[in-house]
Amino acid sequence: MPSTDDTQYYSGNPLDRAQIERRDPALLTALLAAAETRVTLFQGDRPLLAFNETGTSGKIGWLTLSDARVQHIDHCAFYLLGKTAEGHARFVCDIHRDGEDFDTEADLFSDVGKFIDLRSVGLQGLVSNPDLSILAQGKSMTSWHRSHQFCSTCGRPSVSVDGGIRRHCPHCHTNHFPRTDPVVIMLIFHGDECLLGRGANYNQGQYSTLAGFVDQGETIEEAVRREIKEETRIDVGAVTYHASQPWPFPSTLMIGCHGEALSYDIHIDDHEIEHARWFSRNEVRSMFDNTHRDGLIVPHKYAIAHHLIRHFVEED
Ligand SMILES: [Zn+2]
């Protein structure tokens, strides 16, 4: 039985990414000048949230461009996120500057809201899913621009073009495109059991699916088999795709799979993981219910691992 709660956090972005407007300088300028245009701000990795009166529920803090600019950020690049269903442009801007005090910067926008770490925004459910997905796009976009200010071919400064989905080097004319790093994350099963492991930095008692970056020149299926072999020495046969999740820390695509084990004996690589073992469906159910005899738990539904594991226990 498929899960009824399969929405991945950070997915489902409602904005039209405005591919035509962003490539036309005149249309892009018109969007920047439009009265209904708004910009949201990041301070480094932290988005600006506006809260209700009790502070229990938030939404993206949207400002007019003039409000954003008069509060000191006219030197910043505004990157186009896209357009709303009504055709109103939405931009993002990172206000943080190296050497500047975080509290001083945050005070400039204290009448709008607060800057809060994006992981906490997701885990605490501070905004709606559509807002969270827009923040994921903004986070990955601003992170990429911050770390790619210089051309990797000639070392000179590059500039943002096409509303921020490309950087161009005026010196050697190289184009640079935003990177998204693919990661495979897989629920490996053997009959009625699934393979879960934990890293040294996990929350106490938490076990999860194993994961790893896709290497260059490798398929998703090959990456699943290689990672599991490296970490546990288990052989994996058939691999099936389940779902994916944007993971904006800084810009990863989590590719969720199920894989069928061809062997059973586990020999972990303790450089990669702290522990791994087989769990029966019943044992995993008790981890979801927080009734496990040793207090073991599964990841929060904010992570795709939660959905991969839930799908396994529900398909029985
Ligand atoms: Zn260059």
Short mmCIF file of N, CA and C in Angstrom, two decimals, residues 164-229:
data_model
loop_
_atom_site.label_atom_id
_atom_site.label_comp_id
_atom_site.label_asym_id
_atom_site.label_seq_id
_atom_site.Cartn_x
_atom_site.Cartn_y
_atom_site.Cartn_z
N GLY A 164 20.12 35.06 -12.96
CA GLY A 164 20.80 34.29 -11.92
C GLY A 164 20.91 32.80 -12.18
N ILE A 165 20.48 32.31 -13.37
CA ILE A 165 20.65 30.88 -13.63
C ILE A 165 21.90 30.61 -14.47
N ARG A 166 22.74 31.63 -14.62
CA ARG A 166 24.01 31.47 -15.31
C ARG A 166 24.94 32.56 -14.83
N ARG A 167 26.24 32.27 -14.78
CA ARG A 167 27.25 33.30 -14.57
C ARG A 167 28.15 33.31 -15.80
N HIS A 168 28.57 34.51 -16.18
CA HIS A 168 29.35 34.67 -17.40
C HIS A 168 30.65 35.38 -17.06
N CYS A 169 31.73 34.93 -17.68
CA CYS A 169 33.02 35.59 -17.47
C CYS A 169 33.27 36.56 -18.62
N PRO A 170 33.27 37.88 -18.35
CA PRO A 170 33.47 38.86 -19.43
C PRO A 170 34.88 38.80 -20.01
N HIS A 171 35.82 38.20 -19.28
CA HIS A 171 37.21 38.16 -19.75
C HIS A 171 37.43 37.04 -20.75
N CYS A 172 37.10 35.79 -20.38
CA CYS A 172 37.37 34.66 -21.29
C CYS A 172 36.09 34.09 -21.91
N HIS A 173 34.94 34.71 -21.56
CA HIS A 173 33.65 34.36 -22.15
C HIS A 173 33.16 32.95 -21.81
N THR A 174 33.66 32.38 -20.74
CA THR A 174 33.15 31.08 -20.29
C THR A 174 31.82 31.28 -19.56
N ASN A 175 30.88 30.37 -19.82
CA ASN A 175 29.62 30.37 -19.08
C ASN A 175 29.70 29.34 -17.95
N HIS A 176 29.11 29.69 -16.82
CA HIS A 176 29.08 28.78 -15.68
C HIS A 176 27.62 28.58 -15.27
N PHE A 177 27.25 27.32 -15.04
CA PHE A 177 25.86 26.99 -14.73
C PHE A 177 25.75 26.45 -13.31
N PRO A 178 24.58 26.68 -12.66
CA PRO A 178 24.42 26.22 -11.28
C PRO A 178 24.59 24.71 -11.18
N ARG A 179 25.21 24.26 -10.11
CA ARG A 179 25.41 22.82 -9.95
C ARG A 179 24.36 22.26 -8.99
N THR A 180 23.95 21.04 -9.30
CA THR A 180 23.13 20.25 -8.39
C THR A 180 23.81 18.90 -8.27
N ASP A 181 24.10 18.48 -7.07
CA ASP A 181 24.87 17.25 -6.86
C ASP A 181 23.92 16.08 -6.60
N PRO A 182 23.96 15.03 -7.46
CA PRO A 182 23.07 13.88 -7.25
C PRO A 182 23.59 12.95 -6.15
N VAL A 183 22.67 12.58 -5.27
CA VAL A 183 22.97 11.62 -4.20
C VAL A 183 21.96 10.49 -4.27
N VAL A 184 22.44 9.25 -4.23
CA VAL A 184 21.50 8.13 -4.12
C VAL A 184 21.27 7.82 -2.65
N ILE A 185 20.01 7.54 -2.32
CA ILE A 185 19.65 7.15 -0.95
C ILE A 185 18.73 5.96 -1.09
N MET A 186 19.07 4.85 -0.43
CA MET A 186 18.40 3.60 -0.80
C MET A 186 17.99 2.75 0.38
N LEU A 187 16.78 2.23 0.24
CA LEU A 187 16.25 1.25 1.18
C LEU A 187 16.58 -0.11 0.56
N ILE A 188 17.48 -0.86 1.19
CA ILE A 188 17.85 -2.19 0.70
C ILE A 188 17.07 -3.22 1.51
N PHE A 189 16.44 -4.16 0.81
CA PHE A 189 15.62 -5.15 1.52
C PHE A 189 16.07 -6.56 1.18
N HIS A 190 15.79 -7.47 2.12
CA HIS A 190 16.08 -8.89 1.94
C HIS A 190 14.90 -9.63 2.56
N GLY A 191 13.97 -10.09 1.71
CA GLY A 191 12.75 -10.70 2.23
C GLY A 191 11.98 -9.69 3.06
N ASP A 192 11.74 -10.05 4.32
CA ASP A 192 10.93 -9.21 5.21
C ASP A 192 11.79 -8.21 5.99
N GLU A 193 13.06 -8.11 5.66
CA GLU A 193 13.93 -7.23 6.43
C GLU A 193 14.52 -6.13 5.56
N CYS A 194 14.84 -5.02 6.20
CA CYS A 194 15.50 -3.94 5.47
C CYS A 194 16.78 -3.55 6.21
N LEU A 195 17.70 -2.97 5.43
CA LEU A 195 19.02 -2.61 5.93
C LEU A 195 19.01 -1.13 6.34
N LEU A 196 19.27 -0.89 7.63
CA LEU A 196 19.38 0.49 8.11
C LEU A 196 20.70 0.65 8.84
N GLY A 197 21.23 1.86 8.81
CA GLY A 197 22.51 2.10 9.48
C GLY A 197 22.49 3.45 10.16
N ARG A 198 23.58 3.74 10.86
CA ARG A 198 23.67 5.05 11.49
C ARG A 198 25.10 5.56 11.39
N GLY A 199 25.21 6.89 11.25
CA GLY A 199 26.50 7.54 11.25
C GLY A 199 26.82 8.03 12.65
N ALA A 200 28.08 8.37 12.88
CA ALA A 200 28.51 8.77 14.22
C ALA A 200 27.81 10.05 14.69
N ASN A 201 27.36 10.88 13.74
CA ASN A 201 26.76 12.16 14.13
C ASN A 201 25.23 12.12 14.17
N TYR A 202 24.63 10.94 14.08
CA TYR A 202 23.17 10.85 14.09
C TYR A 202 22.61 11.16 15.47
N ASN A 203 21.32 11.53 15.50
CA ASN A 203 20.63 11.66 16.78
C ASN A 203 20.63 10.32 17.50
N GLN A 204 20.57 10.38 18.82
CA GLN A 204 20.62 9.15 19.61
C GLN A 204 19.50 8.19 19.19
N GLY A 205 19.88 6.94 18.91
CA GLY A 205 18.91 5.91 18.59
C GLY A 205 18.38 5.94 17.17
N GLN A 206 18.84 6.88 16.36
CA GLN A 206 18.27 6.99 15.00
C GLN A 206 19.01 6.10 14.02
N TYR A 207 18.23 5.35 13.26
CA TYR A 207 18.76 4.56 12.14
C TYR A 207 18.08 5.04 10.86
N SER A 208 18.84 4.97 9.75
CA SER A 208 18.30 5.49 8.49
C SER A 208 18.79 4.65 7.32
N THR A 209 18.28 5.00 6.15
CA THR A 209 18.75 4.37 4.92
C THR A 209 20.17 4.87 4.62
N LEU A 210 20.93 4.08 3.86
CA LEU A 210 22.29 4.50 3.51
C LEU A 210 22.22 5.39 2.27
N ALA A 211 23.27 6.19 2.07
CA ALA A 211 23.26 7.17 0.98
C ALA A 211 24.69 7.50 0.57
N GLY A 212 24.82 8.08 -0.63
CA GLY A 212 26.14 8.53 -1.07
C GLY A 212 26.06 9.26 -2.39
N PHE A 213 27.06 10.06 -2.69
CA PHE A 213 27.09 10.82 -3.94
C PHE A 213 27.26 9.89 -5.14
N VAL A 214 26.61 10.23 -6.24
CA VAL A 214 26.82 9.53 -7.50
C VAL A 214 28.17 9.96 -8.05
N ASP A 215 29.00 8.98 -8.43
CA ASP A 215 30.30 9.30 -9.02
C ASP A 215 30.13 9.74 -10.47
N GLN A 216 31.18 10.35 -11.00
CA GLN A 216 31.18 10.69 -12.43
C GLN A 216 31.20 9.40 -13.25
N GLY A 217 30.47 9.39 -14.36
CA GLY A 217 30.45 8.22 -15.23
C GLY A 217 29.76 7.02 -14.61
N GLU A 218 28.70 7.27 -13.84
CA GLU A 218 28.03 6.18 -13.13
C GLU A 218 26.52 6.37 -13.23
N THR A 219 25.77 5.27 -13.39
CA THR A 219 24.32 5.37 -13.37
C THR A 219 23.83 5.38 -11.92
N ILE A 220 22.53 5.70 -11.76
CA ILE A 220 21.93 5.66 -10.43
C ILE A 220 22.02 4.24 -9.86
N GLU A 221 21.68 3.24 -10.70
CA GLU A 221 21.70 1.85 -10.23
C GLU A 221 23.11 1.44 -9.81
N GLU A 222 24.10 1.84 -10.62
CA GLU A 222 25.49 1.49 -10.28
C GLU A 222 25.93 2.17 -8.98
N ALA A 223 25.48 3.41 -8.79
CA ALA A 223 25.85 4.13 -7.56
C ALA A 223 25.25 3.45 -6.34
N VAL A 224 23.99 3.00 -6.45
CA VAL A 224 23.35 2.29 -5.33
C VAL A 224 24.16 1.04 -4.98
N ARG A 225 24.48 0.25 -6.01
CA ARG A 225 25.20 -1.01 -5.74
C ARG A 225 26.60 -0.75 -5.18
N ARG A 226 27.29 0.23 -5.73
CA ARG A 226 28.66 0.52 -5.25
C ARG A 226 28.65 1.01 -3.81
N GLU A 227 27.75 1.96 -3.50
CA GLU A 227 27.72 2.51 -2.15
C GLU A 227 27.43 1.42 -1.11
N ILE A 228 26.46 0.55 -1.41
CA ILE A 228 26.11 -0.49 -0.45
C ILE A 228 27.25 -1.50 -0.31
N LYS A 229 27.89 -1.79 -1.42
CA LYS A 229 29.04 -2.72 -1.37
C LYS A 229 30.17 -2.11 -0.53
#
